Amino acid sequence: MAAITLKAVTRRFGTNAAVSNVSLDIAAGEFVALLGPSGCGKTTLLRLIAGFEQLSEGEIAFDGRCVAGRGTHVPPEERNAAIVFQSYALWPHMSVGENVGYPLRVRGVRGTARAEKVAAALAAVDLTGFEGRRPADLSGGQRQRVALARCLAMDPAIVLLDEPLANLDVNLRAAMEDTFREFHEKTGATMVYVTHDQAEAMAMADRVAVMEKGRVLQVSAPETLYREPANETVARFVGNGRVVDCRILGETDGGHAEVQLFGARLVVRCAPGAAHGRDGLLGLKADDLVAGDAGGFAARVRKATFKGSHAILEVEPDAAPGTILPVRSDRMRPVASAVQVAVTDAWLLPRGEADDATEGAAEAA
Ligand SMILES: Nc1ncnc2c1ncn2[C@@H]1O[C@H](COP(=O)(O)OP(=O)(O)O)[C@@H](O)[C@H]1O
Ligand SMILES: [Mg+2]
């Protein structure tokens, strides 16, 4: 395992910055996911770490040793980082055993030593006995496990994975998530896992780095990302959250504030010191809005969908015509009926610099 340090890493293609000023410290043995929509720069960042891509600016270090930047570019084969692609990249004309042993052969490991490493790697991904098969005779999940075994046999300090489950069907993905987690525990390797699927990132990673347009917006443990988004974009993106305007009434203690939302007063969570100013933004998750007959804010049901154990209502607050929010209900309710919506949990978003600037401008006006 090795620690990875990214300092102000930028990669431009022409005038387009695919990766823009990214700084990130990944601890030795940590499992970090890079999460974001297609085109946000995940693959480029992974290729920069692997050494397949040249930096435009910044620096990359492994265990404090500079591998890229400051006039240095350590080639990929000298970085002891293995990369696993969604396309598996197995040799079709080689058997499973030959595929897994290939990088060892290139390194000059021969005979029994190689055979033992290949057998151990295949055992680790539950493919003992598959040595003689061809990749064509395997399922997608098995091929991805061969790719993992090949990576394992090399004993890499760093494992980089680029959407390795993208080609697999949903059922297989869940099983493979377990495989990756076990792989991580067994090897202790530092893992950087690229995905656009937040459930996947949240299920596996110690920390998730949310990316947008080449930038990293927040790096946090999955639960923190969900409960304490750093800004509006993360609040909307993670867990299909909603962001609504509120009036800040005051801070009640270091971690809570009193706010007014659609005419109702409530106490919400916030970062210490975040509850200053008059206008705020609240991050809400569907599970935190509950339909009832008393308390909370008044709203009308606009749509109701039966979900078995509960129903999901889309409601329009009386105080904010045109705003539609998803709300949990223990039963179906008729469209157009009145409902009271309790807010069981909410997060007052920290104020960004841009927000302060707009507020200043609004006050001046
Ligand atoms: N070799 C390249 N030449 C020009 N533009 C590129 C190249 N590689 C990536 N890009 C651009 O950089 C941006 C980020 O791409 P990528 O890292 O592949 O994103 P992701 O993996 O998140 O989908 C995209 O706009 C893409 O078109
Ligand atoms: Mg990609």
mmCIF file of C-alpha atoms and ligand atoms in Angstrom:
data_model
loop_
_atom_site.group_PDB
_atom_site.id
_atom_site.type_symbol
_atom_site.label_atom_id
_atom_site.label_comp_id
_atom_site.label_asym_id
_atom_site.label_seq_id
_atom_site.Cartn_x
_atom_site.Cartn_y
_atom_site.Cartn_z
ATOM 1 C CA MET A 1 0.000 0.000 0.000
ATOM 2 C CA ALA A 2 1.060 3.548 -0.620
ATOM 3 C CA ALA A 3 -0.336 6.968 0.196
ATOM 4 C CA ILE A 4 -1.291 9.134 -2.786
ATOM 5 C CA THR A 5 -0.992 12.914 -2.632
ATOM 6 C CA LEU A 6 -2.478 15.122 -5.336
ATOM 7 C CA LYS A 7 -1.501 18.787 -5.186
ATOM 8 C CA ALA A 8 -3.370 21.272 -7.390
ATOM 9 C CA VAL A 9 -3.503 18.718 -10.209
ATOM 10 C CA THR A 10 -4.664 20.114 -13.548
ATOM 11 C CA ARG A 11 -4.883 18.443 -16.956
ATOM 12 C CA ARG A 12 -5.925 20.480 -19.984
ATOM 13 C CA PHE A 13 -6.826 19.250 -23.463
ATOM 14 C CA GLY A 14 -6.445 22.380 -25.559
ATOM 15 C CA THR A 15 -8.323 25.012 -23.597
ATOM 16 C CA ASN A 16 -10.636 22.478 -21.892
ATOM 17 C CA ALA A 17 -9.533 21.534 -18.352
ATOM 18 C CA ALA A 18 -10.584 17.891 -17.904
ATOM 19 C CA VAL A 19 -9.168 18.005 -14.362
ATOM 20 C CA SER A 20 -8.910 21.355 -12.655
ATOM 21 C CA ASN A 21 -6.878 22.177 -9.539
ATOM 22 C CA VAL A 22 -7.613 18.929 -7.668
ATOM 23 C CA SER A 23 -5.935 18.450 -4.283
ATOM 24 C CA LEU A 24 -6.560 15.194 -2.469
ATOM 25 C CA ASP A 25 -4.736 13.152 0.183
ATOM 26 C CA ILE A 26 -5.421 9.427 0.048
ATOM 27 C CA ALA A 27 -4.055 7.447 2.992
ATOM 28 C CA ALA A 28 -2.110 4.217 2.511
ATOM 29 C CA GLY A 29 -4.612 1.355 2.396
ATOM 30 C CA GLU A 30 -7.616 3.619 1.977
ATOM 31 C CA PHE A 31 -10.505 2.901 -0.437
ATOM 32 C CA VAL A 32 -11.536 6.140 -2.135
ATOM 33 C CA ALA A 33 -14.237 6.465 -4.801
ATOM 34 C CA LEU A 34 -14.242 9.213 -7.433
ATOM 35 C CA LEU A 35 -17.921 9.864 -8.095
ATOM 36 C CA GLY A 36 -19.468 12.111 -10.702
ATOM 37 C CA PRO A 37 -21.411 12.273 -13.964
ATOM 38 C CA SER A 38 -19.941 11.222 -17.293
ATOM 39 C CA GLY A 39 -17.373 13.702 -18.583
ATOM 40 C CA CYS A 40 -16.469 15.204 -15.177
ATOM 41 C CA GLY A 41 -12.836 14.057 -15.412
ATOM 42 C CA LYS A 42 -12.767 10.811 -13.382
ATOM 43 C CA THR A 43 -10.936 8.705 -15.978
ATOM 44 C CA THR A 44 -8.454 11.487 -16.710
ATOM 45 C CA LEU A 45 -7.635 11.791 -12.989
ATOM 46 C CA LEU A 46 -7.163 8.012 -12.720
ATOM 47 C CA ARG A 47 -4.900 7.985 -15.796
ATOM 48 C CA LEU A 48 -2.866 10.825 -14.298
ATOM 49 C CA ILE A 49 -2.333 8.762 -11.131
ATOM 50 C CA ALA A 50 -1.409 5.691 -13.210
ATOM 51 C CA GLY A 51 1.008 7.722 -15.332
ATOM 52 C CA PHE A 52 -0.736 7.230 -18.705
ATOM 53 C CA GLU A 53 -1.491 10.923 -18.863
ATOM 54 C CA GLN A 54 0.825 13.943 -18.465
ATOM 55 C CA LEU A 55 0.050 16.683 -15.936
ATOM 56 C CA SER A 56 -0.483 20.241 -17.153
ATOM 57 C CA GLU A 57 0.097 21.600 -13.645
ATOM 58 C CA GLY A 58 0.453 20.385 -10.071
ATOM 59 C CA GLU A 59 2.119 17.391 -8.519
ATOM 60 C CA ILE A 60 1.435 13.739 -7.684
ATOM 61 C CA ALA A 61 3.380 11.873 -4.989
ATOM 62 C CA PHE A 62 3.265 8.248 -3.779
ATOM 63 C CA ASP A 63 4.394 7.928 -0.143
ATOM 64 C CA GLY A 64 5.873 11.389 -0.393
ATOM 65 C CA ARG A 65 7.940 10.558 -3.497
ATOM 66 C CA CYS A 66 7.100 12.758 -6.479
ATOM 67 C CA VAL A 67 5.971 10.635 -9.458
ATOM 68 C CA ALA A 68 4.612 13.462 -11.611
ATOM 69 C CA GLY A 69 5.134 17.227 -11.751
ATOM 70 C CA ARG A 70 8.163 19.416 -11.046
ATOM 71 C CA GLY A 71 9.693 18.175 -14.307
ATOM 72 C CA THR A 72 9.321 14.512 -13.322
ATOM 73 C CA HIS A 73 7.208 11.835 -14.994
ATOM 74 C CA VAL A 74 7.746 8.330 -13.615
ATOM 75 C CA PRO A 75 6.478 5.900 -16.320
ATOM 76 C CA PRO A 76 3.431 3.721 -15.493
ATOM 77 C CA GLU A 77 5.405 0.467 -15.234
ATOM 78 C CA GLU A 78 7.566 1.955 -12.464
ATOM 79 C CA ARG A 79 4.673 3.188 -10.311
ATOM 80 C CA ASN A 80 3.554 -0.207 -8.917
ATOM 81 C CA ALA A 81 -0.048 0.764 -9.613
ATOM 82 C CA ALA A 82 -2.403 -1.709 -11.302
ATOM 83 C CA ILE A 83 -5.375 -0.532 -13.301
ATOM 84 C CA VAL A 84 -8.633 -2.465 -13.871
ATOM 85 C CA PHE A 85 -10.868 -1.327 -16.724
ATOM 86 C CA GLN A 86 -14.542 -1.937 -17.399
ATOM 87 C CA SER A 87 -13.555 -3.789 -20.574
ATOM 88 C CA TYR A 88 -11.440 -6.290 -18.519
ATOM 89 C CA ALA A 89 -8.654 -6.139 -21.160
ATOM 90 C CA LEU A 90 -7.982 -9.897 -21.009
ATOM 91 C CA TRP A 91 -6.001 -11.616 -23.772
ATOM 92 C CA PRO A 92 -8.542 -13.782 -25.646
ATOM 93 C CA HIS A 93 -5.954 -16.274 -26.928
ATOM 94 C CA MET A 94 -4.564 -16.981 -23.443
ATOM 95 C CA SER A 95 -6.084 -19.196 -20.779
ATOM 96 C CA VAL A 96 -7.252 -17.720 -17.486
ATOM 97 C CA GLY A 97 -4.058 -18.922 -15.801
ATOM 98 C CA GLU A 98 -1.885 -17.400 -18.533
ATOM 99 C CA ASN A 99 -3.738 -14.108 -18.315
ATOM 100 C CA VAL A 100 -3.288 -13.900 -14.555
ATOM 101 C CA GLY A 101 0.369 -14.958 -14.812
ATOM 102 C CA TYR A 102 1.208 -12.646 -17.704
ATOM 103 C CA PRO A 103 2.435 -9.637 -15.683
ATOM 104 C CA LEU A 104 4.540 -12.015 -13.555
ATOM 105 C CA ARG A 105 6.060 -13.530 -16.700
ATOM 106 C CA VAL A 106 6.943 -10.026 -17.909
ATOM 107 C CA ARG A 107 8.679 -9.450 -14.566
ATOM 108 C CA GLY A 108 10.654 -12.655 -14.923
ATOM 109 C CA VAL A 109 8.839 -14.708 -12.248
ATOM 110 C CA ARG A 110 8.908 -18.345 -13.439
ATOM 111 C CA GLY A 111 8.046 -21.958 -12.685
ATOM 112 C CA THR A 112 6.518 -22.935 -9.367
ATOM 113 C CA ALA A 113 6.800 -19.431 -7.950
ATOM 114 C CA ARG A 114 4.585 -18.115 -10.730
ATOM 115 C CA ALA A 115 2.147 -21.050 -10.588
ATOM 116 C CA GLU A 116 1.719 -20.580 -6.838
ATOM 117 C CA LYS A 117 1.026 -16.858 -7.163
ATOM 118 C CA VAL A 118 -1.489 -17.488 -9.953
ATOM 119 C CA ALA A 119 -3.273 -20.158 -7.903
ATOM 120 C CA ALA A 120 -3.407 -17.903 -4.829
ATOM 121 C CA ALA A 121 -4.768 -14.976 -6.850
ATOM 122 C CA LEU A 122 -7.466 -17.140 -8.455
ATOM 123 C CA ALA A 123 -8.397 -18.574 -5.064
ATOM 124 C CA ALA A 124 -8.777 -15.035 -3.697
ATOM 125 C CA VAL A 125 -11.455 -14.249 -6.291
ATOM 126 C CA ASP A 126 -13.108 -17.663 -6.008
ATOM 127 C CA LEU A 127 -11.935 -18.985 -9.372
ATOM 128 C CA THR A 128 -9.877 -22.021 -8.321
ATOM 129 C CA GLY A 129 -10.055 -24.633 -11.069
ATOM 130 C CA PHE A 130 -10.611 -22.105 -13.844
ATOM 131 C CA GLU A 131 -6.907 -21.900 -14.871
ATOM 132 C CA GLY A 132 -7.418 -23.738 -18.170
ATOM 133 C CA ARG A 133 -10.489 -21.879 -19.404
ATOM 134 C CA ARG A 134 -10.511 -19.182 -22.071
ATOM 135 C CA PRO A 135 -11.990 -15.740 -21.298
ATOM 136 C CA ALA A 136 -14.640 -16.364 -23.988
ATOM 137 C CA ASP A 137 -16.013 -19.261 -21.928
ATOM 138 C CA LEU A 138 -16.594 -17.112 -18.834
ATOM 139 C CA SER A 139 -19.458 -14.859 -17.741
ATOM 140 C CA GLY A 140 -18.926 -11.096 -17.452
ATOM 141 C CA GLY A 141 -18.574 -11.311 -13.682
ATOM 142 C CA GLN A 142 -16.024 -14.122 -13.944
ATOM 143 C CA ARG A 143 -14.004 -12.150 -16.500
ATOM 144 C CA GLN A 144 -13.931 -9.169 -14.186
ATOM 145 C CA ARG A 145 -12.737 -11.467 -11.398
ATOM 146 C CA VAL A 146 -9.938 -12.744 -13.662
ATOM 147 C CA ALA A 147 -8.934 -9.111 -14.253
ATOM 148 C CA LEU A 148 -8.884 -8.607 -10.481
ATOM 149 C CA ALA A 149 -6.831 -11.781 -9.965
ATOM 150 C CA ARG A 150 -4.295 -10.580 -12.533
ATOM 151 C CA CYS A 151 -4.056 -7.343 -10.609
ATOM 152 C CA LEU A 152 -3.729 -9.236 -7.299
ATOM 153 C CA ALA A 153 -0.919 -11.448 -8.625
ATOM 154 C CA MET A 154 1.183 -8.341 -9.227
ATOM 155 C CA ASP A 155 0.943 -7.408 -5.569
ATOM 156 C CA PRO A 156 0.463 -3.734 -6.375
ATOM 157 C CA ALA A 157 0.693 -0.975 -3.787
ATOM 158 C CA ILE A 158 -2.090 0.917 -5.569
ATOM 159 C CA VAL A 159 -5.111 -0.443 -7.429
ATOM 160 C CA LEU A 160 -6.969 1.876 -9.781
ATOM 161 C CA LEU A 161 -10.398 0.803 -11.028
ATOM 162 C CA ASP A 162 -12.293 2.546 -13.812
ATOM 163 C CA GLU A 163 -16.031 1.717 -13.664
ATOM 164 C CA PRO A 164 -15.257 -2.007 -13.387
ATOM 165 C CA LEU A 165 -18.925 -2.966 -12.963
ATOM 166 C CA ALA A 166 -20.346 -0.852 -15.774
ATOM 167 C CA ASN A 167 -20.800 -3.817 -18.122
ATOM 168 C CA LEU A 168 -22.411 -6.145 -15.595
ATOM 169 C CA ASP A 169 -26.092 -6.607 -14.839
ATOM 170 C CA VAL A 170 -27.601 -5.307 -11.614
ATOM 171 C CA ASN A 171 -27.700 -8.608 -9.699
ATOM 172 C CA LEU A 172 -24.102 -9.369 -10.435
ATOM 173 C CA ARG A 173 -23.015 -5.902 -9.349
ATOM 174 C CA ALA A 174 -24.075 -6.407 -5.751
ATOM 175 C CA ALA A 175 -22.101 -9.648 -5.564
ATOM 176 C CA MET A 176 -19.086 -7.945 -7.133
ATOM 177 C CA GLU A 177 -19.245 -5.139 -4.570
ATOM 178 C CA ASP A 178 -18.577 -7.801 -1.934
ATOM 179 C CA THR A 179 -15.712 -9.161 -4.051
ATOM 180 C CA PHE A 180 -14.089 -5.713 -4.234
ATOM 181 C CA ARG A 181 -14.449 -5.162 -0.514
ATOM 182 C CA GLU A 182 -12.901 -8.554 0.261
ATOM 183 C CA PHE A 183 -10.165 -7.842 -2.271
ATOM 184 C CA HIS A 184 -9.432 -4.600 -0.459
ATOM 185 C CA GLU A 185 -9.318 -6.293 2.943
ATOM 186 C CA LYS A 186 -7.061 -9.107 1.722
ATOM 187 C CA THR A 187 -4.557 -6.980 -0.150
ATOM 188 C CA GLY A 188 -4.572 -3.857 2.000
ATOM 189 C CA ALA A 189 -3.849 -2.015 -1.265
ATOM 190 C CA THR A 190 -4.720 1.643 -1.638
ATOM 191 C CA MET A 191 -7.735 1.664 -3.961
ATOM 192 C CA VAL A 192 -9.111 4.443 -6.131
ATOM 193 C CA TYR A 193 -12.429 3.433 -7.638
ATOM 194 C CA VAL A 194 -14.073 5.479 -10.387
ATOM 195 C CA THR A 195 -17.840 5.306 -10.808
ATOM 196 C CA HIS A 196 -20.867 7.403 -11.780
ATOM 197 C CA ASP A 197 -23.078 5.201 -9.560
ATOM 198 C CA GLN A 198 -23.478 6.720 -6.115
ATOM 199 C CA ALA A 199 -24.939 3.584 -4.526
ATOM 200 C CA GLU A 200 -21.828 1.702 -5.600
ATOM 201 C CA ALA A 201 -19.491 4.405 -4.285
ATOM 202 C CA MET A 202 -21.347 4.696 -0.970
ATOM 203 C CA ALA A 203 -21.472 0.917 -0.451
ATOM 204 C CA MET A 204 -17.752 0.331 -0.865
ATOM 205 C CA ALA A 205 -15.585 3.354 -0.247
ATOM 206 C CA ASP A 206 -14.099 4.677 3.002
ATOM 207 C CA ARG A 207 -14.388 8.145 1.470
ATOM 208 C CA VAL A 208 -16.076 9.475 -1.640
ATOM 209 C CA ALA A 209 -14.760 12.400 -3.699
ATOM 210 C CA VAL A 210 -17.648 14.031 -5.572
ATOM 211 C CA MET A 211 -16.515 15.533 -8.874
ATOM 212 C CA GLU A 212 -18.107 18.012 -11.240
ATOM 213 C CA LYS A 213 -16.557 19.672 -14.300
ATOM 214 C CA GLY A 214 -13.026 18.611 -13.439
ATOM 215 C CA ARG A 215 -13.212 19.769 -9.825
ATOM 216 C CA VAL A 216 -13.606 17.934 -6.528
ATOM 217 C CA LEU A 217 -16.581 19.404 -4.646
ATOM 218 C CA GLN A 218 -16.370 17.370 -1.431
ATOM 219 C CA VAL A 219 -14.387 14.453 -0.038
ATOM 220 C CA SER A 220 -16.111 12.719 2.865
ATOM 221 C CA ALA A 221 -17.188 9.439 4.366
ATOM 222 C CA PRO A 222 -20.423 8.263 2.653
ATOM 223 C CA GLU A 223 -22.604 9.098 5.662
ATOM 224 C CA THR A 224 -21.189 12.619 5.948
ATOM 225 C CA LEU A 225 -21.746 13.171 2.248
ATOM 226 C CA TYR A 226 -25.372 12.203 2.690
ATOM 227 C CA ARG A 227 -26.055 14.049 5.946
ATOM 228 C CA GLU A 228 -23.735 17.047 5.661
ATOM 229 C CA PRO A 229 -23.317 18.028 2.011
ATOM 230 C CA ALA A 230 -20.788 20.843 1.588
ATOM 231 C CA ASN A 231 -22.781 22.716 -1.024
ATOM 232 C CA GLU A 232 -25.945 22.829 -3.070
ATOM 233 C CA THR A 233 -24.669 20.640 -5.919
ATOM 234 C CA VAL A 234 -23.669 17.795 -3.592
ATOM 235 C CA ALA A 235 -26.930 18.181 -1.629
ATOM 236 C CA ARG A 236 -28.964 17.706 -4.817
ATOM 237 C CA PHE A 237 -26.786 14.992 -6.330
ATOM 238 C CA VAL A 238 -26.434 12.646 -3.347
ATOM 239 C CA GLY A 239 -29.515 10.642 -2.418
ATOM 240 C CA ASN A 240 -31.695 12.625 -4.832
ATOM 241 C CA GLY A 241 -31.855 15.461 -2.318
ATOM 242 C CA ARG A 242 -33.912 18.649 -2.567
ATOM 243 C CA VAL A 243 -32.701 22.117 -1.751
ATOM 244 C CA VAL A 244 -35.184 24.776 -0.619
ATOM 245 C CA ASP A 245 -34.972 28.365 0.608
ATOM 246 C CA CYS A 246 -35.531 29.044 4.302
ATOM 247 C CA ARG A 247 -35.398 31.987 6.700
ATOM 248 C CA ILE A 248 -32.692 31.705 9.373
ATOM 249 C CA LEU A 249 -34.045 32.692 12.821
ATOM 250 C CA GLY A 250 -30.907 31.979 14.828
ATOM 251 C CA GLU A 251 -28.369 29.465 16.013
ATOM 252 C CA THR A 252 -29.549 27.371 18.969
ATOM 253 C CA ASP A 253 -26.156 25.784 19.716
ATOM 254 C CA GLY A 254 -22.943 24.948 17.861
ATOM 255 C CA GLY A 255 -24.592 22.383 15.607
ATOM 256 C CA HIS A 256 -28.219 23.450 15.276
ATOM 257 C CA ALA A 257 -30.204 26.407 14.007
ATOM 258 C CA GLU A 258 -33.807 27.500 14.181
ATOM 259 C CA VAL A 259 -35.299 28.245 10.779
ATOM 260 C CA GLN A 260 -38.637 29.022 9.218
ATOM 261 C CA LEU A 261 -39.672 26.782 6.322
ATOM 262 C CA PHE A 262 -42.973 27.224 4.459
ATOM 263 C CA GLY A 263 -44.410 28.973 7.525
ATOM 264 C CA ALA A 264 -43.307 26.325 10.045
ATOM 265 C CA ARG A 265 -40.574 26.801 12.657
ATOM 266 C CA LEU A 266 -38.090 23.975 12.984
ATOM 267 C CA VAL A 267 -34.690 23.142 14.398
ATOM 268 C CA VAL A 268 -32.235 21.809 11.839
ATOM 269 C CA ARG A 269 -28.639 20.589 11.869
ATOM 270 C CA CYS A 270 -25.882 22.899 10.648
ATOM 271 C CA ALA A 271 -22.124 23.323 10.737
ATOM 272 C CA PRO A 272 -20.991 25.432 13.730
ATOM 273 C CA GLY A 273 -21.267 29.095 12.772
ATOM 274 C CA ALA A 274 -23.208 28.404 9.544
ATOM 275 C CA ALA A 275 -26.432 30.003 10.768
ATOM 276 C CA HIS A 276 -25.593 33.626 10.089
ATOM 277 C CA GLY A 277 -27.424 35.952 7.732
ATOM 278 C CA ARG A 278 -31.118 35.955 7.008
ATOM 279 C CA ASP A 279 -31.657 33.663 4.053
ATOM 280 C CA GLY A 280 -30.445 30.085 3.989
ATOM 281 C CA LEU A 281 -30.661 26.925 1.941
ATOM 282 C CA LEU A 282 -31.927 23.679 3.442
ATOM 283 C CA GLY A 283 -30.938 20.249 2.148
ATOM 284 C CA LEU A 284 -33.774 17.712 2.473
ATOM 285 C CA LYS A 285 -33.965 13.977 1.710
ATOM 286 C CA ALA A 286 -37.264 12.288 0.842
ATOM 287 C CA ASP A 287 -37.098 10.087 3.949
ATOM 288 C CA ASP A 288 -36.958 13.185 6.162
ATOM 289 C CA LEU A 289 -40.327 14.580 5.079
ATOM 290 C CA VAL A 290 -43.253 12.713 6.591
ATOM 291 C CA ALA A 291 -46.934 13.246 5.855
ATOM 292 C CA GLY A 292 -49.281 13.551 8.846
ATOM 293 C CA ASP A 293 -52.374 15.372 10.026
ATOM 294 C CA ALA A 294 -50.829 17.850 12.453
ATOM 295 C CA GLY A 295 -47.594 19.819 12.926
ATOM 296 C CA GLY A 296 -45.062 20.789 10.285
ATOM 297 C CA PHE A 297 -46.111 22.851 7.280
ATOM 298 C CA ALA A 298 -49.382 22.761 5.360
ATOM 299 C CA ALA A 299 -49.418 21.370 1.820
ATOM 300 C CA ARG A 300 -51.625 19.810 -0.868
ATOM 301 C CA VAL A 301 -51.144 16.365 -2.368
ATOM 302 C CA ARG A 302 -50.466 16.614 -6.120
ATOM 303 C CA LYS A 303 -49.598 12.989 -6.813
ATOM 304 C CA ALA A 304 -49.523 9.770 -4.790
ATOM 305 C CA THR A 305 -47.630 6.562 -5.635
ATOM 306 C CA PHE A 306 -48.202 3.297 -3.785
ATOM 307 C CA LYS A 307 -44.929 1.629 -2.714
ATOM 308 C CA GLY A 308 -46.185 -1.338 -0.710
ATOM 309 C CA SER A 309 -44.953 -0.626 2.809
ATOM 310 C CA HIS A 310 -45.613 3.114 2.332
ATOM 311 C CA ALA A 311 -46.603 5.698 -0.263
ATOM 312 C CA ILE A 312 -44.643 8.551 -1.805
ATOM 313 C CA LEU A 313 -46.611 11.758 -2.188
ATOM 314 C CA GLU A 314 -45.634 14.740 -4.241
ATOM 315 C CA VAL A 315 -46.849 17.760 -2.322
ATOM 316 C CA GLU A 316 -47.044 21.493 -2.967
ATOM 317 C CA PRO A 317 -46.547 23.625 0.166
ATOM 318 C CA ASP A 318 -49.313 26.204 0.664
ATOM 319 C CA ALA A 319 -46.623 28.807 1.342
ATOM 320 C CA ALA A 320 -44.674 28.073 -1.873
ATOM 321 C CA PRO A 321 -46.931 27.491 -4.880
ATOM 322 C CA GLY A 322 -45.044 25.778 -7.707
ATOM 323 C CA THR A 323 -42.593 23.941 -5.410
ATOM 324 C CA ILE A 324 -43.080 20.166 -5.484
ATOM 325 C CA LEU A 325 -41.501 17.946 -2.818
ATOM 326 C CA PRO A 326 -41.500 14.145 -2.362
ATOM 327 C CA VAL A 327 -42.875 13.094 1.015
ATOM 328 C CA ARG A 328 -43.192 9.712 2.748
ATOM 329 C CA SER A 329 -46.639 8.671 3.912
ATOM 330 C CA ASP A 330 -47.761 5.569 5.799
ATOM 331 C CA ARG A 331 -50.783 5.348 3.509
ATOM 332 C CA MET A 332 -52.158 6.594 0.203
ATOM 333 C CA ARG A 333 -53.858 9.996 0.281
ATOM 334 C CA PRO A 334 -56.212 11.464 -2.311
ATOM 335 C CA VAL A 335 -54.881 13.978 -4.812
ATOM 336 C CA ALA A 336 -55.786 17.572 -3.846
ATOM 337 C CA SER A 337 -56.276 16.648 -0.169
ATOM 338 C CA ALA A 338 -54.656 18.758 2.561
ATOM 339 C CA VAL A 339 -51.722 17.295 4.445
ATOM 340 C CA GLN A 340 -49.329 18.460 7.165
ATOM 341 C CA VAL A 341 -45.672 17.695 6.462
ATOM 342 C CA ALA A 342 -43.280 17.130 9.373
ATOM 343 C CA VAL A 343 -39.557 17.625 8.763
ATOM 344 C CA THR A 344 -37.744 14.987 10.821
ATOM 345 C CA ASP A 345 -34.252 16.008 9.726
ATOM 346 C CA ALA A 346 -32.698 18.754 7.607
ATOM 347 C CA TRP A 347 -29.260 20.267 7.005
ATOM 348 C CA LEU A 348 -28.648 23.980 6.679
ATOM 349 C CA LEU A 349 -26.088 24.240 3.888
ATOM 350 C CA PRO A 350 -22.808 25.966 4.695
ATOM 351 C CA ARG A 351 -22.524 29.339 3.053
ATOM 352 C CA GLY A 352 -20.143 29.446 0.097
ATOM 353 C CA GLU A 353 -18.134 32.533 -0.817
ATOM 354 C CA ALA A 354 -20.386 33.105 -3.817
ATOM 355 C CA ASP A 355 -23.469 33.138 -1.549
ATOM 356 C CA ASP A 356 -21.929 35.794 0.689
ATOM 357 C CA ALA A 357 -21.136 37.937 -2.323
ATOM 358 C CA THR A 358 -24.718 37.687 -3.612
ATOM 359 C CA GLU A 359 -26.107 38.499 -0.220
ATOM 360 C CA GLY A 360 -23.874 41.566 0.068
ATOM 361 C CA ALA A 361 -25.086 42.701 -3.348
ATOM 362 C CA ALA A 362 -28.718 42.125 -2.375
ATOM 363 C CA GLU A 363 -28.338 44.161 0.798
ATOM 364 C CA ALA A 364 -26.677 46.982 -1.084
ATOM 365 C CA ALA A 365 -29.581 47.053 -3.555
HETATM 366 N N1 LIG B 1 -7.472 12.538 -24.878
HETATM 367 C C1 LIG B 1 -8.388 13.516 -24.787
HETATM 368 N N2 LIG B 1 -8.399 14.533 -25.670
HETATM 369 C C2 LIG B 1 -9.293 15.537 -25.576
HETATM 370 N N3 LIG B 1 -10.248 15.622 -24.627
HETATM 371 C C3 LIG B 1 -10.293 14.629 -23.712
HETATM 372 C C4 LIG B 1 -9.379 13.522 -23.745
HETATM 373 N N4 LIG B 1 -9.666 12.706 -22.711
HETATM 374 C C5 LIG B 1 -10.717 13.266 -22.059
HETATM 375 N N5 LIG B 1 -11.098 14.408 -22.653
HETATM 376 C C6 LIG B 1 -12.177 15.303 -22.203
HETATM 377 O O1 LIG B 1 -12.001 15.547 -20.829
HETATM 378 C C7 LIG B 1 -13.239 15.558 -20.133
HETATM 379 C C8 LIG B 1 -13.244 14.523 -19.034
HETATM 380 O O2 LIG B 1 -13.214 13.229 -19.592
HETATM 381 P P1 LIG B 1 -13.104 11.906 -18.716
HETATM 382 O O3 LIG B 1 -11.949 12.034 -17.799
HETATM 383 O O4 LIG B 1 -13.102 10.751 -19.654
HETATM 384 O O5 LIG B 1 -14.451 11.960 -17.876
HETATM 385 P P2 LIG B 1 -15.240 10.774 -17.105
HETATM 386 O O6 LIG B 1 -14.315 9.613 -16.960
HETATM 387 O O7 LIG B 1 -15.651 11.390 -15.810
HETATM 388 O O8 LIG B 1 -16.433 10.443 -17.945
HETATM 389 C C9 LIG B 1 -14.304 15.328 -21.195
HETATM 390 O O9 LIG B 1 -14.794 16.566 -21.598
HETATM 391 C C10 LIG B 1 -13.540 14.648 -22.306
HETATM 392 O O10 LIG B 1 -14.137 14.883 -23.557
HETATM 393 MG MG MG B 2 -14.608 7.608 -17.602
#
